[in-house]
Short mmCIF file of C-alpha atoms and ligand atoms in Angstrom, two decimals:
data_model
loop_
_atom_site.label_atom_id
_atom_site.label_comp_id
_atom_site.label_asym_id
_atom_site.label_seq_id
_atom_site.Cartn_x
_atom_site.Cartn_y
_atom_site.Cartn_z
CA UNK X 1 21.35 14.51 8.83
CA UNK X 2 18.59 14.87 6.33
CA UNK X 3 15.68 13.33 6.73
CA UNK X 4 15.01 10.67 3.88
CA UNK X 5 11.05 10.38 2.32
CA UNK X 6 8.33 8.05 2.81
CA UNK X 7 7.01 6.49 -0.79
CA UNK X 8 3.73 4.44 -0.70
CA UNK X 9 2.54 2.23 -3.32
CA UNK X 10 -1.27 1.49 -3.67
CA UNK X 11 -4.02 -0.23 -5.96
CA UNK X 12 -5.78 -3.55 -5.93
CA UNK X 13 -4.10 -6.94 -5.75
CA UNK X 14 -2.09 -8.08 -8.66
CA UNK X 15 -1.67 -4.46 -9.80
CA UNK X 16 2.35 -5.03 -9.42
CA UNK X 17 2.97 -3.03 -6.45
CA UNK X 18 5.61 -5.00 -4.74
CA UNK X 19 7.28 -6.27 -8.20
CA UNK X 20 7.58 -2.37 -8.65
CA UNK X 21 8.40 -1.54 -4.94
CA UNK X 22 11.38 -3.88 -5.42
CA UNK X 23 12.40 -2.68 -8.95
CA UNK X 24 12.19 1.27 -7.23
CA UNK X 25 14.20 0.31 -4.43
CA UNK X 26 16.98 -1.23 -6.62
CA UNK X 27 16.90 1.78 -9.33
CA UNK X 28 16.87 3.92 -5.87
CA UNK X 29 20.19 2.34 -4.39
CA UNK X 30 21.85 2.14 -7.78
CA UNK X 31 22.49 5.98 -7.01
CA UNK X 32 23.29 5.27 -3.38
CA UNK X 33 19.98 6.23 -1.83
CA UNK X 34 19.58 3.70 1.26
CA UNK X 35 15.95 2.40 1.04
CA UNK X 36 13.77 -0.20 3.50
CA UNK X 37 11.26 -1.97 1.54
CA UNK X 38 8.50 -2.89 3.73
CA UNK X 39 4.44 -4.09 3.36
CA UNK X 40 1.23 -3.35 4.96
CA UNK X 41 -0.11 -5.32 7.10
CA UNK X 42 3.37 -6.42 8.80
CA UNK X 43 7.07 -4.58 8.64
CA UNK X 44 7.80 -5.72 12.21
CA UNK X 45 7.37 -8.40 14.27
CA UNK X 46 3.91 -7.37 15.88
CA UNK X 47 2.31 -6.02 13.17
CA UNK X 48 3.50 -9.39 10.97
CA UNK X 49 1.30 -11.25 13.96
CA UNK X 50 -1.40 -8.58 13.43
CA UNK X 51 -1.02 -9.48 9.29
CA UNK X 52 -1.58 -13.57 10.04
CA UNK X 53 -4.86 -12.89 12.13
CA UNK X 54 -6.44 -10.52 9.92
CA UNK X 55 -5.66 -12.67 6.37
CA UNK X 56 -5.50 -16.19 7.70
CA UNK X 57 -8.92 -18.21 5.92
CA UNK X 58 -9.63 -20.12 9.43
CA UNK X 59 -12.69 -18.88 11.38
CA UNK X 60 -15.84 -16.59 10.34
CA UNK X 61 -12.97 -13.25 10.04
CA UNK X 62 -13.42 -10.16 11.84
CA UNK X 63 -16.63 -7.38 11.97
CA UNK X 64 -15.46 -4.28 9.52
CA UNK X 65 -14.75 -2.46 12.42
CA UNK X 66 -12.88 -4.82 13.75
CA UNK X 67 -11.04 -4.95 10.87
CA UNK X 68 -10.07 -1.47 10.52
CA UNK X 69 -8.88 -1.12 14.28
CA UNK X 70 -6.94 -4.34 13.85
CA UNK X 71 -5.40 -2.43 10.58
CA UNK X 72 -4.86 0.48 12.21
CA UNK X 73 -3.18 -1.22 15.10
CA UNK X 74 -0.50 -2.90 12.74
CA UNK X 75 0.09 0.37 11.23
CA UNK X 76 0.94 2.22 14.35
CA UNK X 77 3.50 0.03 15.18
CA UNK X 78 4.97 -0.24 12.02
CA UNK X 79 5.46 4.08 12.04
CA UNK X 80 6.73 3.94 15.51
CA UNK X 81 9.14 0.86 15.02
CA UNK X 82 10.45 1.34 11.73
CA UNK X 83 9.05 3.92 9.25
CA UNK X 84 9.66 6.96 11.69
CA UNK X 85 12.95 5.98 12.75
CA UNK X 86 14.31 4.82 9.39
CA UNK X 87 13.28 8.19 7.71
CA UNK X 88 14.60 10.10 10.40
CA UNK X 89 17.70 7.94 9.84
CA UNK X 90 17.82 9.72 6.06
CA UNK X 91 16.73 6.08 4.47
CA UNK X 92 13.99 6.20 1.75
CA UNK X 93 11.13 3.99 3.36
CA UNK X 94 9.48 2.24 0.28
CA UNK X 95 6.21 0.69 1.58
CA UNK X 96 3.84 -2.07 -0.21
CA UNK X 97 0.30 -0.19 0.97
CA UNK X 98 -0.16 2.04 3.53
CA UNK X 99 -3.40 4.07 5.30
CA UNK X 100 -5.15 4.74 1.89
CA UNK X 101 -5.35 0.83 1.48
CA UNK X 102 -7.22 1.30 4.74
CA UNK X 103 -9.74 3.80 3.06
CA UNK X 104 -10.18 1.99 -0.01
CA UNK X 105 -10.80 -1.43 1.42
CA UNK X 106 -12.19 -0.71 4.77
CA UNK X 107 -14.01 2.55 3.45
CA UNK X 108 -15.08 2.13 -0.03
CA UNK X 109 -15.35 -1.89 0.24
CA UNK X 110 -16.54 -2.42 4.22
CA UNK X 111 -18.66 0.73 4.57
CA UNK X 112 -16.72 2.27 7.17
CA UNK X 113 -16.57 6.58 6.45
CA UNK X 114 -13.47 8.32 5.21
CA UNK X 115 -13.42 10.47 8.60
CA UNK X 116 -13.77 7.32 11.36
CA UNK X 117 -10.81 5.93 8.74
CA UNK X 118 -8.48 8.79 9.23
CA UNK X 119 -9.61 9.45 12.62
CA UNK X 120 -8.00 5.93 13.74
CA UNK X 121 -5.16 6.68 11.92
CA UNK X 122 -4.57 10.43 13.53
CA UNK X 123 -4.90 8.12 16.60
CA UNK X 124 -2.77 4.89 16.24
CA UNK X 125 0.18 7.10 13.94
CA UNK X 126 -0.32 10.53 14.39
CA UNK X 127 -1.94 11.09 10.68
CA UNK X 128 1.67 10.40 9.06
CA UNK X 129 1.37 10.49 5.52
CA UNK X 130 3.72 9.33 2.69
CA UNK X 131 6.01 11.75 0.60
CA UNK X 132 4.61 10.45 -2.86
CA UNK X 133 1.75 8.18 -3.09
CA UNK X 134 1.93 5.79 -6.33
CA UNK X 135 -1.24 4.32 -7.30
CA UNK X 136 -0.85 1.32 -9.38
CA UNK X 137 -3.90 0.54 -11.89
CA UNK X 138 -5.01 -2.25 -14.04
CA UNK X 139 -8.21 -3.31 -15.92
CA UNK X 140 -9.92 -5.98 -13.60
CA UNK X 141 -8.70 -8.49 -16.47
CA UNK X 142 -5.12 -7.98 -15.94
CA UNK X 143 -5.44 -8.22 -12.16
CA UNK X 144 -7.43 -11.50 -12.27
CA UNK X 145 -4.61 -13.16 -14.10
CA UNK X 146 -1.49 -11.49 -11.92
CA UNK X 147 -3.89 -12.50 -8.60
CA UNK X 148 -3.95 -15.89 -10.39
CA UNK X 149 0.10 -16.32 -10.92
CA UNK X 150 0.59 -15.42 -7.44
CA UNK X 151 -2.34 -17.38 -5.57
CA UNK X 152 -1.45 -20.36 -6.44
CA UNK X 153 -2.42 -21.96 -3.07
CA UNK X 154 -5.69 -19.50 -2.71
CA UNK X 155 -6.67 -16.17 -1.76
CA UNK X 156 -6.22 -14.98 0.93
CA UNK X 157 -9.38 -13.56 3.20
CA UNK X 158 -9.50 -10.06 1.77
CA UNK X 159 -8.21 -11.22 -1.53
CA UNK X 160 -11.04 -13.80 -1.80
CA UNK X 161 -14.11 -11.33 -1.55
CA UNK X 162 -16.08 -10.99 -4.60
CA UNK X 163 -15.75 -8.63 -7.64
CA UNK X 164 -18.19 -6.10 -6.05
CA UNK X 165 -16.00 -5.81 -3.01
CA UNK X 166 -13.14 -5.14 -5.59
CA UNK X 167 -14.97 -2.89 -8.06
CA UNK X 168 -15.90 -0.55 -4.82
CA UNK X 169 -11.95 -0.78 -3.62
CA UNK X 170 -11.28 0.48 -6.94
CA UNK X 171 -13.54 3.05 -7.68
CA UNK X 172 -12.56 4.55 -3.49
CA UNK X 173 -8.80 4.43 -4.74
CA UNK X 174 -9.55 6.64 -7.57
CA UNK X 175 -11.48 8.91 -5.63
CA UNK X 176 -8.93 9.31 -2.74
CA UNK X 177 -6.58 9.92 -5.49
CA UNK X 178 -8.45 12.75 -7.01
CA UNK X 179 -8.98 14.26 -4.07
CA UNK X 180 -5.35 14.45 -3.17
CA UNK X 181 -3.43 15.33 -6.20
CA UNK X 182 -0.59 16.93 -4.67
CA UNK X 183 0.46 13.79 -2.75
CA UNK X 184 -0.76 10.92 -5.07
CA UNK X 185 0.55 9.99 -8.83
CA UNK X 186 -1.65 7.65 -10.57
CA UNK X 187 0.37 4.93 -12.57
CA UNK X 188 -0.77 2.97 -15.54
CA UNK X 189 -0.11 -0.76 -14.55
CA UNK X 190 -1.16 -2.64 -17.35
CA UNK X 191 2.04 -2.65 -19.51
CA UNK X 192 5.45 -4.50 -18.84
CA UNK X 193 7.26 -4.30 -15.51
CA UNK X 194 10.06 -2.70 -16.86
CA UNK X 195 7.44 0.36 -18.56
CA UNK X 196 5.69 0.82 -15.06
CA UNK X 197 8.90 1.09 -13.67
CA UNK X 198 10.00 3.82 -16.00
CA UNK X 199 6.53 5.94 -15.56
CA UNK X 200 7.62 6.28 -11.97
CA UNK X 201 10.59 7.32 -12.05
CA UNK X 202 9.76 9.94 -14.52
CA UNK X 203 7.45 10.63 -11.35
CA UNK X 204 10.12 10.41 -8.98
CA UNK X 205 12.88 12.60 -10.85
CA UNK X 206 11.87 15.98 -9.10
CA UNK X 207 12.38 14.23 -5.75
CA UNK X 208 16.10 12.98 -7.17
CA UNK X 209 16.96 16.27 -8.73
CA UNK X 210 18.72 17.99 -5.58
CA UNK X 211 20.13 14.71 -3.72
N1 Z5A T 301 -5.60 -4.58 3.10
C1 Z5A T 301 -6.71 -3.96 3.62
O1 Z5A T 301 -7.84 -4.43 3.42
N2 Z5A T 301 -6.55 -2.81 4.36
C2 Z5A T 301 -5.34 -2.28 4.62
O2 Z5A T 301 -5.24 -1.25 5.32
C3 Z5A T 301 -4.19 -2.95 4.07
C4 Z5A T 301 -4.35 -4.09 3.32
C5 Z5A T 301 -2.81 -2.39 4.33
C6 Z5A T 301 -2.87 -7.59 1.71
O3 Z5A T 301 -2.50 -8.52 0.85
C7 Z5A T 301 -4.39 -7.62 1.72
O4 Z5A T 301 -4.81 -6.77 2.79
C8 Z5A T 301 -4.94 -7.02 0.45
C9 Z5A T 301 -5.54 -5.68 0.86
C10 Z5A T 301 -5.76 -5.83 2.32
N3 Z5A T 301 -5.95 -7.90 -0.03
N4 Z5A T 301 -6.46 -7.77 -1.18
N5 Z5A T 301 -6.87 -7.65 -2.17
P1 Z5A T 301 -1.06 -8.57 0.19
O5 Z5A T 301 -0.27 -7.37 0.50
O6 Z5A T 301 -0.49 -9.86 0.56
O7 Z5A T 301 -1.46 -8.72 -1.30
P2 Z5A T 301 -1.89 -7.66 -2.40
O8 Z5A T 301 -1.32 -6.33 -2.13
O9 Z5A T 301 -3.31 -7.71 -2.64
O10 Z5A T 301 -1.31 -8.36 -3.61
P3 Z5A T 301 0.16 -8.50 -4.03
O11 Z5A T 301 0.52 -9.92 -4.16
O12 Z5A T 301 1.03 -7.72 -3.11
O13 Z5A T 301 0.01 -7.91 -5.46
P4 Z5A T 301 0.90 -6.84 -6.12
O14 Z5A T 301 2.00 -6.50 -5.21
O15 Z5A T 301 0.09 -5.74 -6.60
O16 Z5A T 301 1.46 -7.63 -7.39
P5 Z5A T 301 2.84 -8.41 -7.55
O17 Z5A T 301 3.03 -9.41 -6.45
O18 Z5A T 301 3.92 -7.47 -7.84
O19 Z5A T 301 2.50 -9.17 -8.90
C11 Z5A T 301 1.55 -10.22 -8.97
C12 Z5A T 301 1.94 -11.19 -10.13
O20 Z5A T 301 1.95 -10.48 -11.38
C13 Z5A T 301 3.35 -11.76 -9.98
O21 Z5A T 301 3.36 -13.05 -10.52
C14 Z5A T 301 4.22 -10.82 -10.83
O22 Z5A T 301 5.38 -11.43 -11.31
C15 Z5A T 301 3.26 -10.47 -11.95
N6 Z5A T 301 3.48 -9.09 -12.47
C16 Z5A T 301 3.73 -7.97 -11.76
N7 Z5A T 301 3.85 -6.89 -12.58
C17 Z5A T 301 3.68 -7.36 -13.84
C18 Z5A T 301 3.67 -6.74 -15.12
N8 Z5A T 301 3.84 -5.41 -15.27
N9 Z5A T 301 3.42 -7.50 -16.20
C19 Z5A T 301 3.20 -8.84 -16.06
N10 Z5A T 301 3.21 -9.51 -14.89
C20 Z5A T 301 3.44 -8.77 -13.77
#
């Protein structure tokens, strides 16, 4: 059977990731491509649990470090449980952040270093990486107002940090991005859904051309 590829979306919040993720999958199937859209933190059950204690508003939250291990914990179950298997299954795993969030948020924005970062991630899932990284990016205006359609009961803990936090989550995603051109295709988010979603596809078209 062959094997089916891993795709990653990334960027800040309110960037349209999953509105994209969603719109990919469904272009993806329309030419009978199986896909399993899944997010980060959560995909399975214990990882979900992982997701409620790490972005849940009660309590004083969690030490960076903390933080990042409790990350990295979701994520290894959610490459053992269901991203492995399902791509080894031939299925095109579509997934709503993965490790770079990790490095962006927990690097750039917490202070933790890019090597401890990918050192917990060699650990907890082997260093997978995604096919095709997409990085979704808007001006800080446009993600205020989409963060502001969708949080209409409140940020959530990460969400809620200041625009410092998110400037330096920003300016880390770019960076990770440069560094990695092969793997990563930066996407301009600010137009309509339905423009986004063509960009990426025109991205995605080598990947189609032989199936
Ligand atoms: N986090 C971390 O710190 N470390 C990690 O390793 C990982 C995550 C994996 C997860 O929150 C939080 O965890 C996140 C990072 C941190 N916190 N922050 N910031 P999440 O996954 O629940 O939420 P998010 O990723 O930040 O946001 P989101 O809701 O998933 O946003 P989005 O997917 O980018 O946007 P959306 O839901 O597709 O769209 C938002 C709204 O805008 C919605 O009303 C849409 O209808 C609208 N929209 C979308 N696209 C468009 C366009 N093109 N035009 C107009 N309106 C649009």
């Amino acid at each position: 059977m062959t094997q089916g590829k891993f795709i990653a979306f990334e960027g800040g919040e309110g960037a349209g990731k999953s509105t994209q993720a969603r719109m990919l999958a469904a272009a993806l199937e329309a030419r009978g491509i199986e896909c399993v859209v899944t997010r980060e933190p959560g995909g399975t059950p214990g990882a979900e649990a992982i997701r409620a204690l790490l972005l849940g508003t009660e309590g004083e939250g969690w030490h960076p470090r903390a933080e990042a291990m409790l990350f990295a914990a979701a994520r290894s179950d959610h490459v053992e449980r269901l991203i492995r298997p399902a791509v080894a299954a031939g299925k095109w795993v579509i997934c709503d952040r993965f490790v770079d969030s990790s490095r962006a948020y927990q690097g750039g924005g917490g202070g933790l270093s890019d090597a401890e970062l990918c050192e917990l991630h060699r650990i907890g899932s082997l260093g997978l990486l995604p096919d095709l990284t997409l990085l979704v990016e808007v001006s800080p205006e446009v993600a205020r107002e989409r963060a502001a359609l969708r949080d209409v009961d409140g940020a959530d803990r990460i969400g809620g940090r200041d625009e410092a936090y998110h400037a330096k989550v920003a300016a880390a995603f770019a960076r990770i991005a440069e560094a990695e051109p092969a793997r990563f295709a930066r996407i301009d988010g600010n137009g309509r859904a339905e423009t986004v979603h063509q960009a990426i596809l025109a991205v995605l078209t080598p990947m189609l051309a032989p199936l």
